[in-house]
Amino acid sequence: MANRKNNSSANGKKKEVSALEKARRANAATSSSKKKEKRGAKAYWQGVKREMSKVVWPTRKELGTYTVVVVVTCAVLALGFWLIDTGVLAVLKHMLGIALS
């Protein structure tokens, strides 16, 4: 009975290895068939143009709105960092007794 368990586990490993080998062979076959074709600069730029035509560009109104949101967000973050920096500096000056001129 112990031999059966050993044989079945050995067979199981053998099946796993063969399945792994099959997967490797399938992967090698598909990767060789998917080799990229060499294309020239003209074909590249045609592809770029084709992809850029798929882009949904914002309207002038949306662009203005997004610009305002970005500028306001940057200003708020800059103000926040300045306040934190000023507060930390004040605490350090007080703790260390440093007077900056």
mmCIF file of N, CA, C and O in Angstrom:
data_model
loop_
_atom_site.group_PDB
_atom_site.id
_atom_site.type_symbol
_atom_site.label_atom_id
_atom_site.label_comp_id
_atom_site.label_asym_id
_atom_site.label_seq_id
_atom_site.Cartn_x
_atom_site.Cartn_y
_atom_site.Cartn_z
ATOM 1 N N MET A 1 0.817 -1.177 0.000
ATOM 2 C CA MET A 1 0.000 0.000 0.000
ATOM 3 C C MET A 1 0.871 1.255 0.000
ATOM 4 O O MET A 1 0.543 2.236 -0.632
ATOM 5 N N ALA A 2 1.991 1.223 0.720
ATOM 6 C CA ALA A 2 2.909 2.359 0.732
ATOM 7 C C ALA A 2 3.478 2.582 -0.662
ATOM 8 O O ALA A 2 3.708 3.702 -1.069
ATOM 9 N N ASN A 3 3.720 1.492 -1.398
ATOM 10 C CA ASN A 3 4.232 1.610 -2.755
ATOM 11 C C ASN A 3 3.235 2.311 -3.670
ATOM 12 O O ASN A 3 3.603 3.052 -4.549
ATOM 13 N N ARG A 4 1.972 2.029 -3.446
ATOM 14 C CA ARG A 4 0.953 2.669 -4.282
ATOM 15 C C ARG A 4 0.956 4.179 -4.080
ATOM 16 O O ARG A 4 0.829 4.944 -5.008
ATOM 17 N N LYS A 5 1.069 4.601 -2.818
ATOM 18 C CA LYS A 5 1.097 6.039 -2.553
ATOM 19 C C LYS A 5 2.307 6.677 -3.202
ATOM 20 O O LYS A 5 2.229 7.737 -3.788
ATOM 21 N N ASN A 6 3.451 6.026 -3.088
ATOM 22 C CA ASN A 6 4.669 6.568 -3.693
ATOM 23 C C ASN A 6 4.547 6.618 -5.208
ATOM 24 O O ASN A 6 4.951 7.574 -5.841
ATOM 25 N N ASN A 7 3.982 5.547 -5.783
ATOM 26 C CA ASN A 7 3.823 5.518 -7.229
ATOM 27 C C ASN A 7 2.843 6.591 -7.693
ATOM 28 O O ASN A 7 3.057 7.237 -8.700
ATOM 29 N N SER A 8 1.750 6.741 -6.927
ATOM 30 C CA SER A 8 0.763 7.736 -7.352
ATOM 31 C C SER A 8 1.328 9.139 -7.223
ATOM 32 O O SER A 8 1.079 9.986 -8.058
ATOM 33 N N SER A 9 2.120 9.388 -6.176
ATOM 34 C CA SER A 9 2.707 10.723 -6.060
ATOM 35 C C SER A 9 3.763 10.929 -7.134
ATOM 36 O O SER A 9 3.898 12.019 -7.667
ATOM 37 N N ALA A 10 4.497 9.889 -7.467
ATOM 38 C CA ALA A 10 5.483 10.015 -8.535
ATOM 39 C C ALA A 10 4.791 10.246 -9.861
ATOM 40 O O ALA A 10 5.224 11.059 -10.672
ATOM 41 N N ASN A 11 3.680 9.536 -10.095
ATOM 42 C CA ASN A 11 2.922 9.738 -11.328
ATOM 43 C C ASN A 11 2.321 11.129 -11.359
ATOM 44 O O ASN A 11 2.240 11.750 -12.400
ATOM 45 N N GLY A 12 1.850 11.585 -10.203
ATOM 46 C CA GLY A 12 1.291 12.929 -10.129
ATOM 47 C C GLY A 12 2.336 13.970 -10.494
ATOM 48 O O GLY A 12 2.072 14.913 -11.223
ATOM 49 N N LYS A 13 3.546 13.807 -10.001
ATOM 50 C CA LYS A 13 4.624 14.736 -10.334
ATOM 51 C C LYS A 13 4.953 14.650 -11.813
ATOM 52 O O LYS A 13 5.210 15.642 -12.452
ATOM 53 N N LYS A 14 4.909 13.447 -12.324
ATOM 54 C CA LYS A 14 5.202 13.271 -13.734
ATOM 55 C C LYS A 14 4.160 13.981 -14.584
ATOM 56 O O LYS A 14 4.471 14.632 -15.568
ATOM 57 N N LYS A 15 2.900 13.911 -14.161
ATOM 58 C CA LYS A 15 1.838 14.597 -14.886
ATOM 59 C C LYS A 15 2.007 16.100 -14.789
ATOM 60 O O LYS A 15 1.784 16.818 -15.741
ATOM 61 N N GLU A 16 2.399 16.591 -13.593
ATOM 62 C CA GLU A 16 2.608 18.024 -13.420
ATOM 63 C C GLU A 16 3.734 18.518 -14.319
ATOM 64 O O GLU A 16 3.619 19.552 -14.946
ATOM 65 N N VAL A 17 4.798 17.755 -14.391
ATOM 66 C CA VAL A 17 5.932 18.147 -15.229
ATOM 67 C C VAL A 17 5.513 18.153 -16.686
ATOM 68 O O VAL A 17 5.825 19.067 -17.427
ATOM 69 N N SER A 18 4.762 17.147 -17.090
ATOM 70 C CA SER A 18 4.352 17.102 -18.493
ATOM 71 C C SER A 18 3.388 18.240 -18.813
ATOM 72 O O SER A 18 3.435 18.810 -19.888
ATOM 73 N N ALA A 19 2.522 18.603 -17.852
ATOM 74 C CA ALA A 19 1.616 19.731 -18.075
ATOM 75 C C ALA A 19 2.412 21.027 -18.153
ATOM 76 O O ALA A 19 2.127 21.900 -18.971
ATOM 77 N N LEU A 20 3.421 21.152 -17.294
ATOM 78 C CA LEU A 20 4.278 22.327 -17.316
ATOM 79 C C LEU A 20 5.029 22.416 -18.637
ATOM 80 O O LEU A 20 5.132 23.481 -19.235
ATOM 81 N N GLU A 21 5.506 21.282 -19.102
ATOM 82 C CA GLU A 21 6.218 21.258 -20.378
ATOM 83 C C GLU A 21 5.288 21.622 -21.529
ATOM 84 O O GLU A 21 5.669 22.362 -22.438
ATOM 85 N N LYS A 22 4.035 21.152 -21.469
ATOM 86 C CA LYS A 22 3.069 21.500 -22.509
ATOM 87 C C LYS A 22 2.805 23.005 -22.520
ATOM 88 O O LYS A 22 2.724 23.620 -23.583
ATOM 89 N N ALA A 23 2.690 23.585 -21.330
ATOM 90 C CA ALA A 23 2.453 25.026 -21.244
ATOM 91 C C ALA A 23 3.633 25.800 -21.817
ATOM 92 O O ALA A 23 3.459 26.791 -22.534
ATOM 93 N N ARG A 24 4.843 25.358 -21.505
ATOM 94 C CA ARG A 24 6.036 26.030 -22.050
ATOM 95 C C ARG A 24 6.080 25.939 -23.576
ATOM 96 O O ARG A 24 6.400 26.912 -24.250
ATOM 97 N N ARG A 25 5.751 24.770 -24.077
ATOM 98 C CA ARG A 25 5.767 24.606 -25.533
ATOM 99 C C ARG A 25 4.704 25.472 -26.202
ATOM 100 O O ARG A 25 4.955 26.071 -27.244
ATOM 101 N N ALA A 26 3.531 25.540 -25.599
ATOM 102 C CA ALA A 26 2.458 26.363 -26.159
ATOM 103 C C ALA A 26 2.854 27.834 -26.131
ATOM 104 O O ALA A 26 2.611 28.577 -27.086
ATOM 105 N N ASN A 27 3.469 28.251 -25.043
ATOM 106 C CA ASN A 27 3.911 29.641 -24.917
ATOM 107 C C ASN A 27 4.984 29.958 -25.949
ATOM 108 O O ASN A 27 4.968 31.019 -26.574
ATOM 109 N N ALA A 28 5.904 29.038 -26.150
ATOM 110 C CA ALA A 28 6.962 29.262 -27.133
ATOM 111 C C ALA A 28 6.375 29.342 -28.543
ATOM 112 O O ALA A 28 6.802 30.165 -29.361
ATOM 113 N N ALA A 29 5.372 28.529 -28.823
ATOM 114 C CA ALA A 29 4.760 28.533 -30.148
ATOM 115 C C ALA A 29 4.019 29.835 -30.406
ATOM 116 O O ALA A 29 4.102 30.398 -31.496
ATOM 117 N N THR A 30 3.298 30.333 -29.396
ATOM 118 C CA THR A 30 2.544 31.574 -29.603
ATOM 119 C C THR A 30 3.461 32.778 -29.649
ATOM 120 O O THR A 30 3.218 33.716 -30.391
ATOM 121 N N SER A 31 4.531 32.751 -28.851
ATOM 122 C CA SER A 31 5.415 33.912 -28.862
ATOM 123 C C SER A 31 6.175 34.016 -30.179
ATOM 124 O O SER A 31 6.450 35.110 -30.653
ATOM 125 N N SER A 32 6.498 32.886 -30.784
ATOM 126 C CA SER A 32 7.198 32.950 -32.061
ATOM 127 C C SER A 32 6.268 33.411 -33.173
ATOM 128 O O SER A 32 6.695 34.051 -34.125
ATOM 129 N N SER A 33 4.963 33.102 -33.054
ATOM 130 C CA SER A 33 4.033 33.541 -34.086
ATOM 131 C C SER A 33 3.622 34.997 -33.907
ATOM 132 O O SER A 33 3.089 35.602 -34.817
ATOM 133 N N LYS A 34 3.868 35.568 -32.716
ATOM 134 C CA LYS A 34 3.481 36.949 -32.440
ATOM 135 C C LYS A 34 4.655 37.922 -32.587
ATOM 136 O O LYS A 34 4.618 39.008 -32.047
ATOM 137 N N LYS A 35 5.678 37.535 -33.280
ATOM 138 C CA LYS A 35 6.825 38.433 -33.448
ATOM 139 C C LYS A 35 6.373 39.715 -34.119
ATOM 140 O O LYS A 35 5.558 39.706 -35.033
ATOM 141 N N LYS A 36 6.927 40.814 -33.630
ATOM 142 C CA LYS A 36 6.546 42.109 -34.182
ATOM 143 C C LYS A 36 7.164 42.287 -35.556
ATOM 144 O O LYS A 36 8.310 41.931 -35.792
ATOM 145 N N GLU A 37 6.367 42.841 -36.417
ATOM 146 C CA GLU A 37 6.874 43.141 -37.745
ATOM 147 C C GLU A 37 7.697 44.417 -37.677
ATOM 148 O O GLU A 37 7.393 45.321 -36.914
ATOM 149 N N LYS A 38 8.729 44.486 -38.480
ATOM 150 C CA LYS A 38 9.500 45.725 -38.562
ATOM 151 C C LYS A 38 8.708 46.708 -39.396
ATOM 152 O O LYS A 38 8.219 46.381 -40.460
ATOM 153 N N ARG A 39 8.566 47.903 -38.838
ATOM 154 C CA ARG A 39 7.805 48.929 -39.538
ATOM 155 C C ARG A 39 8.667 50.176 -39.619
ATOM 156 O O ARG A 39 9.464 50.447 -38.745
ATOM 157 N N GLY A 40 8.445 50.919 -40.636
ATOM 158 C CA GLY A 40 9.213 52.132 -40.830
ATOM 159 C C GLY A 40 8.623 53.303 -40.066
ATOM 160 O O GLY A 40 7.595 53.207 -39.402
ATOM 161 N N ALA A 41 9.291 54.443 -40.189
ATOM 162 C CA ALA A 41 8.861 55.654 -39.505
ATOM 163 C C ALA A 41 7.502 56.124 -40.019
ATOM 164 O O ALA A 41 6.666 56.598 -39.246
ATOM 165 N N LYS A 42 7.273 55.962 -41.318
ATOM 166 C CA LYS A 42 5.998 56.411 -41.892
ATOM 167 C C LYS A 42 4.839 55.620 -41.284
ATOM 168 O O LYS A 42 3.810 56.193 -40.898
ATOM 169 N N ALA A 43 5.001 54.306 -41.184
ATOM 170 C CA ALA A 43 3.949 53.468 -40.603
ATOM 171 C C ALA A 43 3.745 53.813 -39.135
ATOM 172 O O ALA A 43 2.617 53.802 -38.637
ATOM 173 N N TYR A 44 4.826 54.116 -38.424
ATOM 174 C CA TYR A 44 4.724 54.500 -37.020
ATOM 175 C C TYR A 44 3.873 55.755 -36.866
ATOM 176 O O TYR A 44 2.954 55.796 -36.048
ATOM 177 N N TRP A 45 4.177 56.785 -37.649
ATOM 178 C CA TRP A 45 3.442 58.042 -37.535
ATOM 179 C C TRP A 45 1.995 57.893 -37.989
ATOM 180 O O TRP A 45 1.105 58.582 -37.497
ATOM 181 N N GLN A 46 1.744 56.997 -38.941
ATOM 182 C CA GLN A 46 0.361 56.719 -39.332
ATOM 183 C C GLN A 46 -0.407 56.103 -38.158
ATOM 184 O O GLN A 46 -1.566 56.435 -37.916
ATOM 185 N N GLY A 47 0.255 55.217 -37.440
ATOM 186 C CA GLY A 47 -0.363 54.613 -36.253
ATOM 187 C C GLY A 47 -0.621 55.647 -35.166
ATOM 188 O O GLY A 47 -1.670 55.622 -34.511
ATOM 189 N N VAL A 48 0.334 56.559 -34.987
ATOM 190 C CA VAL A 48 0.155 57.629 -34.005
ATOM 191 C C VAL A 48 -1.046 58.485 -34.384
ATOM 192 O O VAL A 48 -1.902 58.816 -33.548
ATOM 193 N N LYS A 49 -1.144 58.847 -35.648
ATOM 194 C CA LYS A 49 -2.256 59.667 -36.118
ATOM 195 C C LYS A 49 -3.591 58.947 -35.914
ATOM 196 O O LYS A 49 -4.578 59.547 -35.465
ATOM 197 N N ARG A 50 -3.601 57.651 -36.200
ATOM 198 C CA ARG A 50 -4.820 56.862 -36.042
ATOM 199 C C ARG A 50 -5.245 56.817 -34.571
ATOM 200 O O ARG A 50 -6.420 56.990 -34.247
ATOM 201 N N GLU A 51 -4.300 56.616 -33.669
ATOM 202 C CA GLU A 51 -4.624 56.562 -32.245
ATOM 203 C C GLU A 51 -5.046 57.925 -31.714
ATOM 204 O O GLU A 51 -5.944 58.022 -30.877
ATOM 205 N N MET A 52 -4.405 58.989 -32.184
ATOM 206 C CA MET A 52 -4.765 60.329 -31.725
ATOM 207 C C MET A 52 -6.161 60.727 -32.188
ATOM 208 O O MET A 52 -6.829 61.527 -31.545
ATOM 209 N N SER A 53 -6.608 60.169 -33.296
ATOM 210 C CA SER A 53 -7.959 60.479 -33.765
ATOM 211 C C SER A 53 -9.019 59.845 -32.865
ATOM 212 O O SER A 53 -10.172 60.271 -32.862
ATOM 213 N N LYS A 54 -8.638 58.850 -32.060
ATOM 214 C CA LYS A 54 -9.565 58.192 -31.148
ATOM 215 C C LYS A 54 -9.717 58.946 -29.829
ATOM 216 O O LYS A 54 -10.630 58.660 -29.065
ATOM 217 N N VAL A 55 -8.830 59.894 -29.569
ATOM 218 C CA VAL A 55 -8.849 60.631 -28.309
ATOM 219 C C VAL A 55 -10.054 61.558 -28.274
ATOM 220 O O VAL A 55 -10.353 62.242 -29.254
ATOM 221 N N VAL A 56 -10.729 61.589 -27.128
ATOM 222 C CA VAL A 56 -11.848 62.506 -26.940
ATOM 223 C C VAL A 56 -11.280 63.741 -26.247
ATOM 224 O O VAL A 56 -10.932 63.706 -25.067
ATOM 225 N N TRP A 57 -11.145 64.819 -26.997
ATOM 226 C CA TRP A 57 -10.530 66.030 -26.473
ATOM 227 C C TRP A 57 -11.560 66.846 -25.707
ATOM 228 O O TRP A 57 -12.734 66.884 -26.066
ATOM 229 N N PRO A 58 -11.121 67.545 -24.630
ATOM 230 C CA PRO A 58 -12.073 68.369 -23.873
ATOM 231 C C PRO A 58 -12.477 69.604 -24.668
ATOM 232 O O PRO A 58 -11.715 70.101 -25.500
ATOM 233 N N THR A 59 -13.674 70.098 -24.354
ATOM 234 C CA THR A 59 -14.121 71.334 -24.995
ATOM 235 C C THR A 59 -13.365 72.509 -24.375
ATOM 236 O O THR A 59 -12.686 72.360 -23.359
ATOM 237 N N ARG A 60 -13.498 73.684 -24.970
ATOM 238 C CA ARG A 60 -12.816 74.862 -24.456
ATOM 239 C C ARG A 60 -13.286 75.183 -23.025
ATOM 240 O O ARG A 60 -12.495 75.533 -22.160
ATOM 241 N N LYS A 61 -14.576 75.015 -22.784
ATOM 242 C CA LYS A 61 -15.141 75.279 -21.458
ATOM 243 C C LYS A 61 -14.585 74.288 -20.429
ATOM 244 O O LYS A 61 -14.194 74.676 -19.311
ATOM 245 N N GLU A 62 -14.558 73.004 -20.782
ATOM 246 C CA GLU A 62 -14.002 71.994 -19.880
ATOM 247 C C GLU A 62 -12.531 72.260 -19.590
ATOM 248 O O GLU A 62 -12.081 72.132 -18.449
ATOM 249 N N LEU A 63 -11.796 72.640 -20.621
ATOM 250 C CA LEU A 63 -10.374 72.920 -20.458
ATOM 251 C C LEU A 63 -10.152 74.075 -19.488
ATOM 252 O O LEU A 63 -9.281 74.020 -18.621
ATOM 253 N N GLY A 64 -10.970 75.127 -19.617
ATOM 254 C CA GLY A 64 -10.878 76.256 -18.692
ATOM 255 C C GLY A 64 -11.194 75.845 -17.266
ATOM 256 O O GLY A 64 -10.512 76.237 -16.312
ATOM 257 N N THR A 65 -12.227 75.018 -17.107
ATOM 258 C CA THR A 65 -12.609 74.536 -15.775
ATOM 259 C C THR A 65 -11.495 73.703 -15.163
ATOM 260 O O THR A 65 -11.139 73.879 -13.989
ATOM 261 N N TYR A 66 -10.928 72.778 -15.925
ATOM 262 C CA TYR A 66 -9.853 71.922 -15.419
ATOM 263 C C TYR A 66 -8.621 72.752 -15.045
ATOM 264 O O TYR A 66 -7.955 72.475 -14.048
ATOM 265 N N THR A 67 -8.336 73.780 -15.834
ATOM 266 C CA THR A 67 -7.184 74.634 -15.557
ATOM 267 C C THR A 67 -7.381 75.365 -14.231
ATOM 268 O O THR A 67 -6.462 75.434 -13.411
ATOM 269 N N VAL A 68 -8.574 75.899 -14.017
ATOM 270 C CA VAL A 68 -8.853 76.594 -12.758
ATOM 271 C C VAL A 68 -8.735 75.629 -11.583
ATOM 272 O O VAL A 68 -8.152 75.969 -10.545
ATOM 273 N N VAL A 69 -9.252 74.426 -11.725
ATOM 274 C CA VAL A 69 -9.168 73.434 -10.647
ATOM 275 C C VAL A 69 -7.711 73.130 -10.314
ATOM 276 O O VAL A 69 -7.331 73.078 -9.135
ATOM 277 N N VAL A 70 -6.882 72.964 -11.314
ATOM 278 C CA VAL A 70 -5.470 72.650 -11.084
ATOM 279 C C VAL A 70 -4.761 73.813 -10.400
ATOM 280 O O VAL A 70 -4.007 73.625 -9.430
ATOM 281 N N VAL A 71 -4.983 75.032 -10.862
ATOM 282 C CA VAL A 71 -4.314 76.201 -10.281
ATOM 283 C C VAL A 71 -4.749 76.390 -8.828
ATOM 284 O O VAL A 71 -3.923 76.640 -7.945
ATOM 285 N N VAL A 72 -6.050 76.275 -8.560
ATOM 286 C CA VAL A 72 -6.549 76.443 -7.188
ATOM 287 C C VAL A 72 -6.002 75.338 -6.284
ATOM 288 O O VAL A 72 -5.578 75.613 -5.150
ATOM 289 N N THR A 73 -5.980 74.119 -6.753
ATOM 290 C CA THR A 73 -5.437 73.008 -5.959
ATOM 291 C C THR A 73 -3.968 73.243 -5.632
ATOM 292 O O THR A 73 -3.536 73.042 -4.486
ATOM 293 N N CYS A 74 -3.200 73.684 -6.600
ATOM 294 C CA CYS A 74 -1.776 73.971 -6.368
ATOM 295 C C CYS A 74 -1.612 75.093 -5.347
ATOM 296 O O CYS A 74 -0.747 75.017 -4.461
ATOM 297 N N ALA A 75 -2.431 76.127 -5.439
ATOM 298 C CA ALA A 75 -2.342 77.248 -4.500
ATOM 299 C C ALA A 75 -2.689 76.793 -3.084
ATOM 300 O O ALA A 75 -2.004 77.162 -2.112
ATOM 301 N N VAL A 76 -3.731 75.990 -2.942
ATOM 302 C CA VAL A 76 -4.126 75.498 -1.618
ATOM 303 C C VAL A 76 -3.038 74.615 -1.026
ATOM 304 O O VAL A 76 -2.691 74.742 0.159
ATOM 305 N N LEU A 77 -2.481 73.719 -1.823
ATOM 306 C CA LEU A 77 -1.400 72.858 -1.326
ATOM 307 C C LEU A 77 -0.161 73.669 -0.959
ATOM 308 O O LEU A 77 0.482 73.401 0.065
ATOM 309 N N ALA A 78 0.177 74.665 -1.766
ATOM 310 C CA ALA A 78 1.340 75.505 -1.460
ATOM 311 C C ALA A 78 1.121 76.246 -0.144
ATOM 312 O O ALA A 78 2.024 76.317 0.704
ATOM 313 N N LEU A 79 -0.072 76.782 0.053
ATOM 314 C CA LEU A 79 -0.391 77.484 1.292
ATOM 315 C C LEU A 79 -0.314 76.523 2.476
ATOM 316 O O LEU A 79 0.234 76.865 3.529
ATOM 317 N N GLY A 80 -0.837 75.327 2.314
ATOM 318 C CA GLY A 80 -0.780 74.323 3.386
ATOM 319 C C GLY A 80 0.645 73.961 3.748
ATOM 320 O O GLY A 80 0.992 73.901 4.938
ATOM 321 N N PHE A 81 1.489 73.723 2.754
ATOM 322 C CA PHE A 81 2.892 73.398 3.034
ATOM 323 C C PHE A 81 3.602 74.568 3.714
ATOM 324 O O PHE A 81 4.406 74.372 4.618
ATOM 325 N N TRP A 82 3.296 75.787 3.284
ATOM 326 C CA TRP A 82 3.915 76.964 3.892
ATOM 327 C C TRP A 82 3.506 77.067 5.365
ATOM 328 O O TRP A 82 4.336 77.341 6.229
ATOM 329 N N LEU A 83 2.222 76.851 5.654
ATOM 330 C CA LEU A 83 1.760 76.916 7.042
ATOM 331 C C LEU A 83 2.414 75.833 7.900
ATOM 332 O O LEU A 83 2.850 76.109 9.027
ATOM 333 N N ILE A 84 2.500 74.635 7.386
ATOM 334 C CA ILE A 84 3.154 73.544 8.134
ATOM 335 C C ILE A 84 4.618 73.869 8.368
ATOM 336 O O ILE A 84 5.137 73.713 9.484
ATOM 337 N N ASP A 85 5.300 74.345 7.351
ATOM 338 C CA ASP A 85 6.715 74.682 7.466
ATOM 339 C C ASP A 85 6.930 75.798 8.487
ATOM 340 O O ASP A 85 7.830 75.722 9.333
ATOM 341 N N THR A 86 6.090 76.818 8.431
ATOM 342 C CA THR A 86 6.206 77.933 9.370
ATOM 343 C C THR A 86 5.941 77.458 10.792
ATOM 344 O O THR A 86 6.644 77.847 11.734
ATOM 345 N N GLY A 87 4.954 76.604 10.977
ATOM 346 C CA GLY A 87 4.643 76.074 12.306
ATOM 347 C C GLY A 87 5.771 75.222 12.868
ATOM 348 O O GLY A 87 6.140 75.363 14.038
ATOM 349 N N VAL A 88 6.328 74.332 12.055
ATOM 350 C CA VAL A 88 7.435 73.486 12.505
ATOM 351 C C VAL A 88 8.637 74.354 12.853
ATOM 352 O O VAL A 88 9.313 74.135 13.879
ATOM 353 N N LEU A 89 8.920 75.357 12.044
ATOM 354 C CA LEU A 89 10.046 76.258 12.315
ATOM 355 C C LEU A 89 9.832 77.004 13.627
ATOM 356 O O LEU A 89 10.765 77.123 14.439
ATOM 357 N N ALA A 90 8.621 77.479 13.883
ATOM 358 C CA ALA A 90 8.336 78.202 15.125
ATOM 359 C C ALA A 90 8.508 77.278 16.337
ATOM 360 O O ALA A 90 9.075 77.684 17.357
ATOM 361 N N VAL A 91 8.042 76.041 16.215
ATOM 362 C CA VAL A 91 8.184 75.092 17.325
ATOM 363 C C VAL A 91 9.659 74.801 17.588
ATOM 364 O O VAL A 91 10.114 74.782 18.735
ATOM 365 N N LEU A 92 10.431 74.585 16.548
ATOM 366 C CA LEU A 92 11.857 74.301 16.712
ATOM 367 C C LEU A 92 12.596 75.492 17.306
ATOM 368 O O LEU A 92 13.460 75.328 18.177
ATOM 369 N N LYS A 93 12.270 76.688 16.847
ATOM 370 C CA LYS A 93 12.912 77.887 17.390
ATOM 371 C C LYS A 93 12.608 78.014 18.882
ATOM 372 O O LYS A 93 13.486 78.334 19.686
ATOM 373 N N HIS A 94 11.364 77.741 19.261
ATOM 374 C CA HIS A 94 10.972 77.837 20.659
ATOM 375 C C HIS A 94 11.661 76.748 21.500
ATOM 376 O O HIS A 94 12.145 77.018 22.599
ATOM 377 N N MET A 95 11.706 75.524 20.992
ATOM 378 C CA MET A 95 12.311 74.400 21.731
ATOM 379 C C MET A 95 13.811 74.571 21.877
ATOM 380 O O MET A 95 14.381 74.279 22.925
ATOM 381 N N LEU A 96 14.471 75.009 20.824
ATOM 382 C CA LEU A 96 15.924 75.120 20.840
ATOM 383 C C LEU A 96 16.419 76.488 21.258
ATOM 384 O O LEU A 96 17.634 76.679 21.446
ATOM 385 N N GLY A 97 15.531 77.444 21.386
ATOM 386 C CA GLY A 97 15.923 78.788 21.796
ATOM 387 C C GLY A 97 16.768 79.489 20.739
ATOM 388 O O GLY A 97 17.701 80.220 21.060
ATOM 389 N N ILE A 98 16.461 79.265 19.490
ATOM 390 C CA ILE A 98 17.228 79.854 18.392
ATOM 391 C C ILE A 98 16.527 81.109 17.918
ATOM 392 O O ILE A 98 15.318 81.140 17.753
ATOM 393 N N ALA A 99 17.308 82.155 17.706
ATOM 394 C CA ALA A 99 16.748 83.395 17.147
ATOM 395 C C ALA A 99 17.332 83.582 15.760
ATOM 396 O O ALA A 99 18.551 83.750 15.615
ATOM 397 N N LEU A 100 16.499 83.525 14.751
ATOM 398 C CA LEU A 100 16.940 83.738 13.382
ATOM 399 C C LEU A 100 16.682 85.185 13.016
ATOM 400 O O LEU A 100 15.641 85.745 13.328
ATOM 401 N N SER A 101 17.659 85.767 12.370
ATOM 402 C CA SER A 101 17.483 87.180 12.010
ATOM 403 C C SER A 101 16.952 87.337 10.609
ATOM 404 O O SER A 101 16.939 86.545 9.789
#
